[in-house]
DNA sequence: ATTGAAATATGTTCGTA
DNA sequence: TACGAACATATTTCAAT
């Protein structure tokens, strides 16, 4: 077992706290305390417990890429040569900032990546000049996301 | 143009602030201020500008689903009957908490969803009893994520 | 746009129940 | 666990540059 143990027990109060903070990481603990009728110190202590358990992985500001002109999201299935060691390809993908996610997957492809580009031209350039260029990449299949309807975390 | 305008100009200081907060949403503004050598009031004002522009979409606590026993992530390509109106299917998908993302996509499928399950059995149940059950769903293709290597936001 | 200072609010620790 | 009180920090506003 690594740092966080997996035998965490979370009760209804923990869930309430988490739901507030998953929605707004900067919501003051004291405000949450007033809302759910418990002291700030108690919440503080519970958060320390949840952090220690590894359930809370951190917090993030969420940026809206559209405002910066990034409007084209796509998934790309990548076929790798059998001889190719996948980790080497992943290391190359890591260097490409447009690649936001990368998964080893079962099924057709070796790897599935999610990318974010400014437009179709940008995506085409990414495919032809960057991804296809990676050693071991034999073929790709691209699926453009026309519209994302759902984007959320696990329900606590 | 909606509430946030798209003509936002962000400079190096904005980027530094954002990079700190994208990494840790609860990092105190005054700490950032000390790090980059600017007053807290100035950062406060810049954050208000960035919020008004729509670039900052909010903030979130990030939860590690593995700690709760959710270890099986998968992408599911969904074929819908031609007669089916996609929004109706999406409305059903929204009710399924295991569905974390949902995209209309070009290519083979009508819809691509990302799901998170406890294990393969849970995934199988989700597919057979929930997703395949949705009216208009004719066929699905499932790709299990064996390991996620990259998970990040856009590079600012 | 930036600053420092003042006022308000929050975060954090600790002794106690 | 939870609480309240005390102390340390942070947020927010504002007048001035």
CSV table of C-alpha atoms (C1' of nucleotides) in Angstrom, one decimal:
chain,number,residue,atom,x,y,z
A,1,UNK,CA,0.0,0.0,0.0
A,2,UNK,CA,1.3,3.4,-0.9
A,3,UNK,CA,0.9,6.6,1.0
A,4,UNK,CA,-2.9,6.8,0.9
A,5,UNK,CA,-4.7,3.8,2.3
A,6,UNK,CA,-7.8,2.5,0.5
A,7,UNK,CA,-9.9,1.7,3.6
A,8,UNK,CA,-11.3,5.2,3.9
A,9,UNK,CA,-14.7,5.5,5.4
A,10,UNK,CA,-16.5,8.6,4.5
A,11,UNK,CA,-19.8,9.6,6.1
A,12,UNK,CA,-22.5,12.0,5.0
A,13,UNK,CA,-20.7,15.0,6.5
A,14,UNK,CA,-17.6,14.2,4.5
A,15,UNK,CA,-19.7,13.9,1.4
A,16,UNK,CA,-21.3,17.3,2.0
A,17,UNK,CA,-17.9,18.9,2.5
A,18,UNK,CA,-16.5,17.3,-0.6
A,19,UNK,CA,-19.5,18.2,-2.8
A,20,UNK,CA,-19.1,21.9,-1.8
A,21,UNK,CA,-15.4,21.9,-2.6
A,22,UNK,CA,-15.6,19.8,-5.8
A,23,UNK,CA,-17.9,22.5,-7.0
A,24,UNK,CA,-15.8,25.4,-5.8
A,25,UNK,CA,-12.4,24.7,-4.4
A,26,UNK,CA,-12.1,28.2,-2.9
A,27,UNK,CA,-15.3,28.1,-1.0
A,28,UNK,CA,-14.4,29.2,2.6
A,29,UNK,CA,-14.4,26.3,5.1
A,30,UNK,CA,-16.1,28.6,7.6
A,31,UNK,CA,-18.9,29.2,5.1
A,32,UNK,CA,-19.3,25.4,4.6
A,33,UNK,CA,-19.3,25.1,8.3
A,34,UNK,CA,-22.2,27.5,8.7
A,35,UNK,CA,-24.1,25.8,5.9
A,36,UNK,CA,-23.9,22.3,7.4
A,37,UNK,CA,-24.0,23.3,11.0
A,38,UNK,CA,-20.7,22.1,12.3
A,39,UNK,CA,-17.6,24.0,13.5
A,40,UNK,CA,-14.8,25.1,11.2
A,41,UNK,CA,-12.3,23.2,13.3
A,42,UNK,CA,-14.2,20.0,12.7
A,43,UNK,CA,-14.2,20.5,8.9
A,44,UNK,CA,-10.6,21.3,9.1
A,45,UNK,CA,-9.9,18.0,10.8
A,46,UNK,CA,-12.0,16.0,8.4
A,47,UNK,CA,-10.3,17.6,5.4
A,48,UNK,CA,-7.0,16.5,6.9
A,49,UNK,CA,-8.3,13.0,7.2
A,50,UNK,CA,-9.5,13.0,3.6
A,51,UNK,CA,-6.2,14.3,2.4
A,52,UNK,CA,-4.3,11.7,4.3
A,53,UNK,CA,-6.4,9.0,2.8
A,54,UNK,CA,-5.6,10.1,-0.7
A,55,UNK,CA,-9.2,10.8,-1.6
A,56,UNK,CA,-8.5,14.4,-2.2
A,57,UNK,CA,-5.9,14.6,-4.9
A,58,UNK,CA,-5.6,18.3,-4.9
A,59,UNK,CA,-7.5,21.3,-6.4
A,60,UNK,CA,-7.4,23.2,-9.6
A,61,UNK,CA,-8.5,26.3,-11.3
A,62,UNK,CA,-10.5,25.3,-14.3
A,63,UNK,CA,-9.7,27.3,-17.5
A,64,UNK,CA,-12.0,27.7,-20.4
A,65,UNK,CA,-9.9,27.0,-23.5
A,66,UNK,CA,-12.5,28.5,-25.8
A,67,UNK,CA,-11.7,31.9,-24.5
A,68,UNK,CA,-8.1,31.4,-25.8
A,69,UNK,CA,-9.4,30.2,-29.2
A,70,UNK,CA,-9.1,26.5,-28.6
A,71,UNK,CA,-12.3,25.3,-30.1
A,72,UNK,CA,-11.4,21.9,-31.7
A,73,UNK,CA,-11.3,18.9,-29.4
A,74,UNK,CA,-10.6,15.4,-30.8
A,75,UNK,CA,-9.9,11.9,-29.8
A,76,UNK,CA,-7.2,10.1,-31.7
A,77,UNK,CA,-6.8,6.3,-31.7
A,78,UNK,CA,-3.1,5.4,-32.4
A,79,UNK,CA,-1.9,2.2,-33.8
A,80,UNK,CA,1.7,1.4,-32.8
A,81,UNK,CA,4.1,-1.0,-34.5
A,82,UNK,CA,4.4,-4.2,-32.6
A,83,UNK,CA,8.1,-3.7,-32.1
A,84,UNK,CA,7.5,-0.3,-30.6
A,85,UNK,CA,7.7,0.0,-26.8
A,86,UNK,CA,4.6,2.0,-25.9
A,87,UNK,CA,6.3,4.1,-23.1
A,88,UNK,CA,8.7,5.6,-25.6
A,89,UNK,CA,5.7,6.8,-27.6
A,90,UNK,CA,4.0,8.2,-24.6
A,91,UNK,CA,7.1,10.1,-23.7
A,92,UNK,CA,6.9,11.8,-27.0
A,93,UNK,CA,3.2,12.5,-26.6
A,94,UNK,CA,4.0,14.1,-23.3
A,95,UNK,CA,6.0,16.8,-25.0
A,96,UNK,CA,3.1,17.8,-27.2
A,97,UNK,CA,1.1,20.3,-25.2
A,98,UNK,CA,-2.1,19.8,-27.2
A,99,UNK,CA,-2.3,16.2,-25.8
A,100,UNK,CA,-4.4,16.5,-22.7
A,101,UNK,CA,-5.0,12.8,-22.0
A,102,UNK,CA,-3.4,9.6,-23.0
A,103,UNK,CA,-4.6,6.1,-22.3
A,104,UNK,CA,-3.4,2.6,-23.1
A,105,UNK,CA,-6.5,0.9,-24.3
A,106,UNK,CA,-7.9,-2.5,-25.1
A,107,UNK,CA,-9.3,-2.9,-28.6
A,108,UNK,CA,-8.2,-1.6,-31.9
A,109,UNK,CA,-5.6,0.9,-30.9
A,110,UNK,CA,-2.6,0.8,-28.7
A,111,UNK,CA,-3.2,4.3,-27.4
A,112,UNK,CA,-6.1,6.7,-27.2
A,113,UNK,CA,-5.3,10.4,-26.8
A,114,UNK,CA,-7.5,13.5,-26.3
A,115,UNK,CA,-6.2,16.6,-27.9
A,116,UNK,CA,-7.2,20.2,-28.0
A,117,UNK,CA,-6.5,22.5,-30.9
A,118,UNK,CA,-7.4,26.0,-32.1
A,119,UNK,CA,-9.1,24.8,-35.3
A,120,UNK,CA,-9.2,22.0,-37.8
A,121,UNK,CA,-6.0,23.3,-39.5
A,122,UNK,CA,-4.2,23.2,-36.2
A,123,UNK,CA,-5.5,19.6,-35.7
A,124,UNK,CA,-4.3,18.6,-39.1
A,125,UNK,CA,-0.9,20.0,-38.5
A,126,UNK,CA,-0.8,18.2,-35.1
A,127,UNK,CA,-1.7,14.9,-36.8
A,128,UNK,CA,0.7,15.2,-39.7
A,129,UNK,CA,3.7,16.9,-38.3
A,130,UNK,CA,3.7,15.8,-34.7
A,131,UNK,CA,1.8,12.6,-34.0
A,132,UNK,CA,2.4,10.7,-37.2
A,133,UNK,CA,6.0,11.8,-36.9
A,134,UNK,CA,6.5,9.8,-33.7
A,135,UNK,CA,8.5,6.7,-34.2
A,136,UNK,CA,6.4,3.6,-34.1
A,137,UNK,CA,3.1,5.3,-35.0
A,138,UNK,CA,1.8,3.5,-38.0
A,139,UNK,CA,-1.7,4.8,-38.3
A,140,UNK,CA,-4.3,7.0,-36.5
A,141,UNK,CA,-8.0,7.4,-36.4
A,142,UNK,CA,-9.5,10.7,-35.5
A,143,UNK,CA,-12.8,11.6,-33.9
A,144,UNK,CA,-13.6,15.2,-33.6
A,145,UNK,CA,-15.8,16.2,-30.7
A,146,UNK,CA,-18.5,18.3,-32.2
A,147,UNK,CA,-19.9,19.2,-28.8
A,148,UNK,CA,-19.2,18.0,-25.3
A,149,UNK,CA,-22.5,17.6,-23.4
A,150,UNK,CA,-21.3,16.1,-20.1
A,151,UNK,CA,-18.1,16.9,-18.1
A,152,UNK,CA,-18.0,15.9,-14.5
A,153,UNK,CA,-16.3,14.0,-11.8
A,154,UNK,CA,-17.4,10.9,-10.0
A,155,UNK,CA,-20.6,11.4,-7.9
A,156,UNK,CA,-19.8,11.4,-4.2
B,1,UNK,CA,-21.2,37.1,-27.7
B,2,UNK,CA,-22.2,35.8,-24.3
B,3,UNK,CA,-21.1,37.1,-20.9
B,4,UNK,CA,-17.4,36.4,-21.4
B,5,UNK,CA,-15.8,38.2,-24.2
B,6,UNK,CA,-13.2,36.4,-26.4
B,7,UNK,CA,-10.8,39.3,-26.8
B,8,UNK,CA,-9.0,38.7,-23.7
B,9,UNK,CA,-5.3,39.7,-23.6
B,10,UNK,CA,-3.3,37.9,-21.0
B,11,UNK,CA,0.3,38.8,-20.2
B,12,UNK,CA,3.1,37.0,-18.5
B,13,UNK,CA,1.9,37.9,-15.1
B,14,UNK,CA,-1.6,36.6,-15.7
B,15,UNK,CA,0.0,33.4,-16.9
B,16,UNK,CA,2.1,33.0,-13.8
B,17,UNK,CA,-0.9,33.6,-11.6
B,18,UNK,CA,-3.0,31.1,-13.6
B,19,UNK,CA,-0.3,28.5,-13.5
B,20,UNK,CA,-0.1,28.6,-9.8
B,21,UNK,CA,-3.8,28.4,-9.3
B,22,UNK,CA,-4.4,25.7,-12.0
B,23,UNK,CA,-2.0,23.6,-9.9
B,24,UNK,CA,-3.5,24.5,-6.5
B,25,UNK,CA,-6.7,26.4,-6.4
B,26,UNK,CA,-6.3,27.2,-2.7
B,27,UNK,CA,-2.9,28.7,-2.9
B,28,UNK,CA,-3.2,32.0,-1.1
B,29,UNK,CA,-3.1,35.0,-3.4
B,30,UNK,CA,-0.7,36.7,-1.0
B,31,UNK,CA,1.7,33.8,-1.4
B,32,UNK,CA,1.6,34.0,-5.1
B,33,UNK,CA,2.1,37.8,-4.7
B,34,UNK,CA,5.3,37.3,-2.7
B,35,UNK,CA,6.5,34.7,-5.2
B,36,UNK,CA,6.2,36.8,-8.3
B,37,UNK,CA,7.0,40.1,-6.6
B,38,UNK,CA,3.7,42.0,-7.1
B,39,UNK,CA,1.1,43.2,-4.5
B,40,UNK,CA,-1.8,41.1,-3.4
B,41,UNK,CA,-4.2,43.8,-4.5
B,42,UNK,CA,-2.8,43.7,-8.1
B,43,UNK,CA,-3.3,40.0,-8.3
B,44,UNK,CA,-6.8,40.4,-6.9
B,45,UNK,CA,-7.6,42.8,-9.7
B,46,UNK,CA,-6.1,40.6,-12.4
B,47,UNK,CA,-8.1,37.7,-11.2
B,48,UNK,CA,-11.3,39.7,-11.4
B,49,UNK,CA,-10.4,40.6,-15.0
B,50,UNK,CA,-9.7,37.0,-15.8
B,51,UNK,CA,-13.0,35.9,-14.3
B,52,UNK,CA,-15.0,38.5,-16.1
B,53,UNK,CA,-13.4,37.4,-19.4
B,54,UNK,CA,-14.6,33.9,-18.8
B,55,UNK,CA,-11.1,32.4,-19.0
B,56,UNK,CA,-11.5,31.2,-15.4
B,57,UNK,CA,-14.4,28.8,-15.4
B,58,UNK,CA,-14.2,28.1,-11.7
B,59,UNK,CA,-12.3,25.8,-9.4
B,60,UNK,CA,-12.6,22.3,-8.2
B,61,UNK,CA,-11.3,19.9,-5.6
B,62,UNK,CA,-10.0,16.8,-7.5
B,63,UNK,CA,-11.0,13.5,-6.1
B,64,UNK,CA,-9.1,10.3,-6.6
B,65,UNK,CA,-11.7,7.7,-7.6
B,66,UNK,CA,-9.4,4.8,-7.0
B,67,UNK,CA,-9.6,5.4,-3.3
B,68,UNK,CA,-13.3,4.8,-3.5
B,69,UNK,CA,-12.7,1.6,-5.4
B,70,UNK,CA,-13.4,2.9,-8.9
B,71,UNK,CA,-10.6,1.3,-10.9
B,72,UNK,CA,-12.1,0.7,-14.4
B,73,UNK,CA,-12.3,3.5,-16.8
B,74,UNK,CA,-13.5,3.0,-20.3
B,75,UNK,CA,-14.6,4.8,-23.5
B,76,UNK,CA,-17.7,3.7,-25.1
B,77,UNK,CA,-18.6,4.5,-28.7
B,78,UNK,CA,-22.4,4.5,-29.2
B,79,UNK,CA,-24.2,3.9,-32.4
B,80,UNK,CA,-27.7,5.5,-32.4
B,81,UNK,CA,-30.5,4.7,-34.8
B,82,UNK,CA,-30.9,7.3,-37.5
B,83,UNK,CA,-34.4,8.1,-36.3
B,84,UNK,CA,-33.2,8.8,-32.8
B,85,UNK,CA,-32.8,12.4,-31.7
B,86,UNK,CA,-29.4,12.5,-30.0
B,87,UNK,CA,-30.3,15.0,-27.3
B,88,UNK,CA,-32.9,12.5,-25.9
B,89,UNK,CA,-30.2,9.9,-25.6
B,90,UNK,CA,-27.9,12.4,-23.9
B,91,UNK,CA,-30.6,13.2,-21.4
B,92,UNK,CA,-30.6,9.6,-20.5
B,93,UNK,CA,-26.8,9.4,-20.2
B,94,UNK,CA,-26.9,12.4,-17.9
B,95,UNK,CA,-28.8,10.3,-15.4
B,96,UNK,CA,-26.1,7.7,-15.3
B,97,UNK,CA,-23.6,8.8,-12.7
B,98,UNK,CA,-20.8,6.6,-14.1
B,99,UNK,CA,-20.9,8.6,-17.3
B,100,UNK,CA,-18.3,11.4,-16.8
B,101,UNK,CA,-18.0,12.7,-20.3
B,102,UNK,CA,-20.2,12.7,-23.4
B,103,UNK,CA,-19.3,13.9,-26.8
B,104,UNK,CA,-21.0,14.1,-30.2
B,105,UNK,CA,-18.4,12.9,-32.5
B,106,UNK,CA,-17.5,12.7,-36.2
B,107,UNK,CA,-16.7,9.2,-37.5
B,108,UNK,CA,-18.1,5.9,-36.7
B,109,UNK,CA,-20.3,6.6,-33.7
B,110,UNK,CA,-22.9,9.2,-32.9
B,111,UNK,CA,-21.7,9.6,-29.3
B,112,UNK,CA,-18.5,8.8,-27.4
B,113,UNK,CA,-18.7,8.6,-23.6
B,114,UNK,CA,-16.2,8.1,-20.9
B,115,UNK,CA,-17.3,6.0,-18.0
B,116,UNK,CA,-15.8,5.1,-14.6
B,117,UNK,CA,-16.7,1.9,-12.9
B,118,UNK,CA,-15.6,-0.1,-9.9
B,119,UNK,CA,-14.6,-3.1,-11.9
B,120,UNK,CA,-15.2,-5.1,-15.1
B,121,UNK,CA,-18.4,-6.6,-13.7
B,122,UNK,CA,-19.7,-3.1,-12.9
B,123,UNK,CA,-18.8,-2.0,-16.4
B,124,UNK,CA,-20.6,-5.0,-17.9
B,125,UNK,CA,-23.7,-4.2,-15.9
B,126,UNK,CA,-23.5,-0.6,-17.0
B,127,UNK,CA,-23.3,-1.6,-20.6
B,128,UNK,CA,-26.0,-4.2,-20.6
B,129,UNK,CA,-28.5,-2.9,-18.2
B,130,UNK,CA,-28.1,0.9,-18.6
B,131,UNK,CA,-26.5,2.0,-21.8
B,132,UNK,CA,-27.8,-0.6,-24.2
B,133,UNK,CA,-31.2,-0.1,-22.6
B,134,UNK,CA,-31.4,3.5,-23.7
B,135,UNK,CA,-33.9,3.9,-26.6
B,136,UNK,CA,-32.2,4.4,-29.9
B,137,UNK,CA,-28.9,2.8,-28.9
B,138,UNK,CA,-28.2,0.1,-31.5
B,139,UNK,CA,-24.7,-0.9,-30.8
B,140,UNK,CA,-21.7,0.0,-28.7
B,141,UNK,CA,-17.9,-0.4,-28.8
B,142,UNK,CA,-16.0,-0.4,-25.6
B,143,UNK,CA,-12.4,0.5,-25.0
B,144,UNK,CA,-11.1,0.0,-21.5
B,145,UNK,CA,-8.4,2.3,-20.3
B,146,UNK,CA,-5.7,0.0,-19.0
B,147,UNK,CA,-3.7,3.0,-17.7
B,148,UNK,CA,-3.9,6.7,-18.0
B,149,UNK,CA,-0.5,8.2,-18.6
B,150,UNK,CA,-1.4,11.9,-19.2
B,151,UNK,CA,-4.1,14.0,-17.6
B,152,UNK,CA,-3.8,17.8,-17.8
B,153,UNK,CA,-5.3,21.0,-18.8
B,154,UNK,CA,-4.3,23.3,-21.6
B,155,UNK,CA,-0.8,24.8,-21.3
B,156,UNK,CA,-1.0,28.5,-20.4
C,1,DA,C1',-2.2,49.0,-13.4
C,2,DT,C1',-0.1,49.2,-9.1
C,3,DT,C1',0.6,50.2,-4.3
C,4,DG,C1',0.1,50.2,1.0
C,5,DA,C1',-3.0,50.3,4.6
C,6,DA,C1',-7.3,49.4,7.0
C,7,DA,C1',-11.2,46.7,7.8
C,8,DT,C1',-13.2,42.3,7.5
C,9,DA,C1',-13.1,37.4,7.1
C,10,DT,C1',-10.8,33.1,7.1
C,11,DG,C1',-7.3,29.5,8.4
C,12,DT,C1',-5.1,27.1,12.0
C,13,DT,C1',-3.9,25.4,16.4
C,14,DC,C1',-4.8,23.9,20.9
C,15,DG,C1',-6.9,22.7,25.3
C,16,DT,C1',-11.0,20.6,26.6
C,17,DA,C1',-15.2,17.9,26.5
D,1,DT,C1',-15.0,13.5,16.8
D,2,DA,C1',-16.4,17.9,18.0
D,3,DC,C1',-16.1,22.6,20.1
D,4,DG,C1',-14.7,27.5,21.1
D,5,DA,C1',-11.2,30.7,21.8
D,6,DA,C1',-7.0,32.7,20.5
D,7,DC,C1',-3.8,33.8,17.2
D,8,DA,C1',-1.9,34.1,12.5
D,9,DT,C1',-3.0,34.9,7.6
D,10,DA,C1',-5.7,36.1,3.8
D,11,DT,C1',-9.2,38.7,1.3
D,12,DT,C1',-11.2,42.8,-0.1
D,13,DT,C1',-11.7,47.6,-0.7
D,14,DC,C1',-10.1,52.2,-1.4
D,15,DA,C1',-7.6,56.5,-1.9
D,16,DA,C1',-3.5,57.8,-4.2
D,17,DT,C1',-0.1,57.5,-7.9
